[in-house]
PDB file of C-alpha atoms in Angstrom:
ATOM      1  CA  MET S   1     -53.960 -92.809  17.054  1.00 41.00           C
ATOM      2  CA  ASP S   2     -51.834 -89.808  17.867  1.00 44.00           C
ATOM      3  CA  GLN S   3     -48.338 -90.541  16.605  1.00 44.00           C
ATOM      4  CA  ALA S   4     -46.870 -88.965  19.745  1.00 44.00           C
ATOM      5  CA  ASN S   5     -48.084 -91.987  21.694  1.00 47.00           C
ATOM      6  CA  SER S   6     -47.618 -94.664  19.059  1.00 55.00           C
ATOM      7  CA  ALA S   7     -44.974 -97.188  19.868  1.00 58.00           C
ATOM      8  CA  PRO S   8     -42.941 -99.137  17.320  1.00 61.00           C
ATOM      9  CA  THR S   9     -44.251-102.308  18.969  1.00 64.00           C
ATOM     10  CA  ALA S  10     -47.916-101.525  18.167  1.00 64.00           C
ATOM     11  CA  PRO S  11     -48.000-103.520  14.893  1.00 69.00           C
ATOM     12  CA  LEU S  12     -46.416-106.494  16.653  1.00 67.00           C
ATOM     13  CA  TYR S  13     -49.167-106.580  19.290  1.00 69.00           C
ATOM     14  CA  SER S  14     -51.786-106.432  16.527  1.00 68.00           C
ATOM     15  CA  GLN S  15     -50.303-109.563  14.990  1.00 70.00           C
ATOM     16  CA  LEU S  16     -49.428-111.316  18.252  1.00 69.00           C
ATOM     17  CA  PRO S  17     -51.723-110.269  21.128  1.00 74.00           C
ATOM     18  CA  TYR S  18     -50.043-110.805  24.467  1.00 70.00           C
ATOM     19  CA  PRO S  19     -50.293-112.864  26.601  1.00 73.00           C
ATOM     20  CA  GLY S  20     -53.145-114.441  24.660  1.00 73.00           C
ATOM     21  CA  ASP S  21     -53.480-117.866  26.237  1.00 78.00           C
ATOM     22  CA  GLY S  22     -56.916-117.203  27.790  1.00 79.00           C
ATOM     23  CA  VAL S  23     -55.902-117.899  31.392  1.00 81.00           C
ATOM     24  CA  VAL S  24     -57.408-115.734  34.142  1.00 89.00           C
ATOM     25  CA  ARG S  25     -54.402-114.327  35.992  1.00 89.00           C
ATOM     26  CA  THR S  26     -54.834-113.256  39.608  1.00 90.00           C
ATOM     27  CA  THR S  27     -51.321-112.207  40.670  1.00 92.00           C
ATOM     28  CA  SER S  28     -51.865-108.514  39.890  1.00 91.00           C
ATOM     29  CA  ALA S  29     -55.346-108.705  41.382  1.00 94.00           C
ATOM     30  CA  ARG S  30     -53.983-110.086  44.652  1.00 95.00           C
ATOM     31  CA  ILE S  31     -51.419-107.269  44.785  1.00 95.00           C
ATOM     32  CA  LEU S  32     -54.170-104.714  44.089  1.00 95.00           C
ATOM     33  CA  LEU S  33     -56.444-106.214  46.733  1.00 95.00           C
ATOM     34  CA  GLU S  34     -53.677-106.157  49.353  1.00 96.00           C
ATOM     35  CA  GLY S  35     -52.843-102.554  48.446  1.00 96.00           C
ATOM     36  CA  LEU S  36     -56.485-101.545  48.847  1.00 96.00           C
ATOM     37  CA  ARG S  37     -56.751-103.352  52.178  1.00 96.00           C
ATOM     38  CA  ARG S  38     -53.646-101.587  53.444  1.00 97.00           C
ATOM     39  CA  HIS S  39     -53.987 -98.092  51.950  1.00 97.00           C
ATOM     40  CA  ALA S  40     -57.648 -97.534  51.032  1.00 96.00           C
ATOM     41  CA  PRO S  41     -59.865-100.038  52.870  1.00 96.00           C
ATOM     42  CA  GLU S  42     -62.881 -97.746  52.551  1.00 95.00           C
ATOM     43  CA  LEU S  43     -62.918 -98.434  48.813  1.00 94.00           C
ATOM     44  CA  LEU S  44     -63.562-102.125  49.392  1.00 94.00           C
ATOM     45  CA  SER S  45     -67.013-101.342  50.809  1.00 93.00           C
ATOM     46  CA  ARG S  46     -68.120 -99.347  47.743  1.00 90.00           C
ATOM     47  CA  GLN S  47     -71.011-100.930  45.899  1.00 88.00           C
ATOM     48  CA  PRO S  48     -70.023-101.020  43.160  1.00 88.00           C
ATOM     49  CA  LEU S  49     -66.331-100.242  43.179  1.00 91.00           C
ATOM     50  CA  TRP S  50     -65.415 -98.958  39.691  1.00 90.00           C
ATOM     51  CA  ILE S  51     -62.046-100.151  38.355  1.00 93.00           C
ATOM     52  CA  ALA S  52     -60.408 -99.388  35.001  1.00 91.00           C
ATOM     53  CA  ASP S  53     -57.527-101.466  33.699  1.00 93.00           C
ATOM     54  CA  VAL S  54     -55.730 -99.230  31.191  1.00 90.00           C
ATOM     55  CA  GLY S  55     -53.910-101.191  28.512  1.00 90.00           C
ATOM     56  CA  CYS S  56     -55.630-104.449  29.437  1.00 93.00           C
ATOM     57  CA  GLY S  57     -54.370-106.318  26.379  1.00 91.00           C
ATOM     58  CA  THR S  58     -56.056-109.713  26.178  1.00 93.00           C
ATOM     59  CA  GLY S  59     -57.805-109.131  29.511  1.00 94.00           C
ATOM     60  CA  GLU S  60     -56.292-111.942  31.520  1.00 94.00           C
ATOM     61  CA  ALA S  61     -55.179-109.777  34.466  1.00 95.00           C
ATOM     62  CA  THR S  62     -58.384-107.734  34.139  1.00 95.00           C
ATOM     63  CA  ALA S  63     -60.453-110.903  34.502  1.00 95.00           C
ATOM     64  CA  GLY S  64     -58.412-111.752  37.591  1.00 95.00           C
ATOM     65  CA  ILE S  65     -59.335-108.410  39.127  1.00 96.00           C
ATOM     66  CA  ALA S  66     -63.011-109.018  38.380  1.00 95.00           C
ATOM     67  CA  ARG S  67     -62.805-112.491  39.911  1.00 94.00           C
ATOM     68  CA  LEU S  68     -61.158-111.367  43.173  1.00 94.00           C
ATOM     69  CA  LEU S  69     -63.294-108.230  43.525  1.00 94.00           C
ATOM     70  CA  PRO S  70     -66.817-109.423  42.685  1.00 93.00           C
ATOM     71  CA  GLN S  71     -68.371-106.218  44.106  1.00 91.00           C
ATOM     72  CA  ALA S  72     -66.499-104.219  41.454  1.00 93.00           C
ATOM     73  CA  ARG S  73     -67.426-103.206  37.934  1.00 91.00           C
ATOM     74  CA  VAL S  74     -64.212-103.758  36.005  1.00 93.00           C
ATOM     75  CA  VAL S  75     -63.634-102.101  32.631  1.00 92.00           C
ATOM     76  CA  GLY S  76     -60.632-103.217  30.609  1.00 93.00           C
ATOM     77  CA  ILE S  77     -59.533-100.701  28.006  1.00 91.00           C
ATOM     78  CA  ASP S  78     -57.045-101.122  25.211  1.00 90.00           C
ATOM     79  CA  VAL S  79     -56.351 -99.688  21.764  1.00 86.00           C
ATOM     80  CA  ASN S  80     -55.524-103.013  20.083  1.00 88.00           C
ATOM     81  CA  PRO S  81     -58.487-104.659  18.284  1.00 88.00           C
ATOM     82  CA  ALA S  82     -56.862-108.123  18.174  1.00 89.00           C
ATOM     83  CA  SER S  83     -56.214-108.062  21.930  1.00 91.00           C
ATOM     84  CA  LEU S  84     -59.716-106.762  22.669  1.00 92.00           C
ATOM     85  CA  GLU S  85     -61.271-109.536  20.615  1.00 93.00           C
ATOM     86  CA  MET S  86     -59.508-112.079  22.831  1.00 93.00           C
ATOM     87  CA  ALA S  87     -60.404-110.079  25.950  1.00 94.00           C
ATOM     88  CA  ALA S  88     -64.082-110.010  24.965  1.00 93.00           C
ATOM     89  CA  ALA S  89     -64.094-113.793  24.508  1.00 94.00           C
ATOM     90  CA  LEU S  90     -62.536-114.207  27.947  1.00 93.00           C
ATOM     91  CA  GLY S  91     -65.070-111.742  29.364  1.00 92.00           C
ATOM     92  CA  ARG S  92     -67.944-113.797  27.937  1.00 92.00           C
ATOM     93  CA  ARG S  93     -66.534-116.876  29.678  1.00 91.00           C
ATOM     94  CA  CYS S  94     -66.097-115.023  32.984  1.00 87.00           C
ATOM     95  CA  GLY S  95     -69.359-113.056  32.802  1.00 81.00           C
ATOM     96  CA  GLY S  96     -70.717-110.712  35.389  1.00 80.00           C
ATOM     97  CA  ASN S  97     -68.797-107.638  36.416  1.00 89.00           C
ATOM     98  CA  LEU S  98     -66.358-107.399  33.497  1.00 92.00           C
ATOM     99  CA  MET S  99     -66.468-105.416  30.250  1.00 91.00           C
ATOM    100  CA  PHE S 100     -63.978-104.258  27.646  1.00 93.00           C
ATOM    101  CA  ALA S 101     -63.817-101.166  25.446  1.00 91.00           C
ATOM    102  CA  ALA S 102     -61.595 -99.858  22.657  1.00 88.00           C
ATOM    103  CA  VAL S 103     -59.930 -96.763  24.069  1.00 83.00           C
ATOM    104  CA  ASP S 104     -56.920 -94.759  22.935  1.00 80.00           C
ATOM    105  CA  VAL S 105     -55.300 -92.971  25.873  1.00 77.00           C
ATOM    106  CA  THR S 106     -54.388 -90.097  23.577  1.00 74.00           C
ATOM    107  CA  SER S 107     -58.048 -89.027  23.950  1.00 77.00           C
ATOM    108  CA  PRO S 108     -59.899 -88.161  27.169  1.00 77.00           C
ATOM    109  CA  LEU S 109     -61.052 -91.392  28.817  1.00 77.00           C
ATOM    110  CA  ASP S 110     -64.623 -90.362  29.616  1.00 76.00           C
ATOM    111  CA  GLU S 111     -65.309 -89.098  26.080  1.00 76.00           C
ATOM    112  CA  THR S 112     -63.766 -92.165  24.457  1.00 76.00           C
ATOM    113  CA  LEU S 113     -65.742 -94.535  26.691  1.00 80.00           C
ATOM    114  CA  GLN S 114     -68.980 -92.742  25.832  1.00 78.00           C
ATOM    115  CA  ARG S 115     -68.229 -93.153  22.111  1.00 76.00           C
ATOM    116  CA  ALA S 116     -67.576 -96.845  22.783  1.00 74.00           C
ATOM    117  CA  GLY S 117     -71.041 -97.159  24.351  1.00 75.00           C
ATOM    118  CA  VAL S 118     -69.924 -97.282  27.978  1.00 76.00           C
ATOM    119  CA  SER S 119     -72.060 -95.121  30.271  1.00 68.00           C
ATOM    120  CA  ALA S 120     -70.776 -91.873  31.747  1.00 55.00           C
ATOM    121  CA  ARG S 121     -70.548 -93.357  35.281  1.00 62.00           C
ATOM    122  CA  GLU S 122     -68.199 -95.996  33.932  1.00 54.00           C
ATOM    123  CA  GLY S 123     -65.903 -93.181  32.796  1.00 60.00           C
ATOM    124  CA  LYS S 124     -65.346 -92.177  36.423  1.00 78.00           C
ATOM    125  CA  PHE S 125     -63.309 -94.746  38.307  1.00 86.00           C
ATOM    126  CA  ASP S 126     -62.441 -95.334  41.948  1.00 90.00           C
ATOM    127  CA  VAL S 127     -59.307 -97.288  41.021  1.00 92.00           C
ATOM    128  CA  ILE S 128     -57.219 -97.238  37.839  1.00 90.00           C
ATOM    129  CA  THR S 129     -54.635 -99.905  37.153  1.00 92.00           C
ATOM    130  CA  SER S 130     -52.146-100.108  34.318  1.00 89.00           C
ATOM    131  CA  MET S 131     -49.573-102.829  33.895  1.00 88.00           C
ATOM    132  CA  GLY S 132     -46.973-102.927  31.163  1.00 82.00           C
ATOM    133  CA  VAL S 133     -48.221 -99.850  29.318  1.00 82.00           C
ATOM    134  CA  LEU S 134     -45.874 -96.930  29.998  1.00 76.00           C
ATOM    135  CA  HIS S 135     -43.064 -98.288  27.851  1.00 76.00           C
ATOM    136  CA  HIS S 136     -45.430 -98.363  24.849  1.00 77.00           C
ATOM    137  CA  LEU S 137     -46.179 -94.647  24.999  1.00 77.00           C
ATOM    138  CA  ALA S 138     -43.829 -92.152  23.378  1.00 76.00           C
ATOM    139  CA  ASP S 139     -45.128 -89.588  25.886  1.00 79.00           C
ATOM    140  CA  PRO S 140     -46.663 -91.293  28.941  1.00 80.00           C
ATOM    141  CA  ALA S 141     -47.603 -87.944  30.505  1.00 81.00           C
ATOM    142  CA  VAL S 142     -49.893 -87.149  27.563  1.00 77.00           C
ATOM    143  CA  GLY S 143     -51.531 -90.569  27.650  1.00 74.00           C
ATOM    144  CA  PHE S 144     -52.067 -90.704  31.354  1.00 75.00           C
ATOM    145  CA  SER S 145     -53.196 -87.083  31.633  1.00 80.00           C
ATOM    146  CA  ASN S 146     -56.278 -88.279  29.715  1.00 75.00           C
ATOM    147  CA  VAL S 147     -56.811 -91.176  32.107  1.00 75.00           C
ATOM    148  CA  LEU S 148     -56.240 -88.953  35.144  1.00 72.00           C
ATOM    149  CA  PRO S 149     -57.660 -85.627  33.923  1.00 62.00           C
ATOM    150  CA  ASP S 150     -56.977 -83.818  37.197  1.00 60.00           C
ATOM    151  CA  THR S 151     -53.233 -84.183  36.677  1.00 48.00           C
ATOM    152  CA  ALA S 152     -51.079 -81.950  34.504  1.00 45.00           C
ATOM    153  CA  ALA S 153     -49.280 -83.408  31.497  1.00 43.00           C
TER     154      ALA S 153
END
């Protein structure tokens, strides 16, 4: 990982993945769904609607998105192996339209997803969410310029 985007909390999350209780959380998904209905209703008719959850952690909010948007393909990405292990277990329980991949936002998203075995189409998203991530990046502009490559860092 590029030290410019490493946070002092990274080792803590490796030891104690958060939230880590295996509950599918739908609060963020309901907010996302309402935002799409209000500001981008045309996206809701896309089949499939591609959604990335950057910094998904243990995948609980990501699973909530997949549950409330069954027409979507939801890809949770995170850099933390311990969190992703828990997310993958939750994904196996939820099934269907949900997958997880190890991604470091200090590298371009599409390239990193391809290395992780996720197809090129899955590297191009209609919606990108990120909750509770910015404060973990020493330079959020660098990290998110890789997620949103059309923006300047």
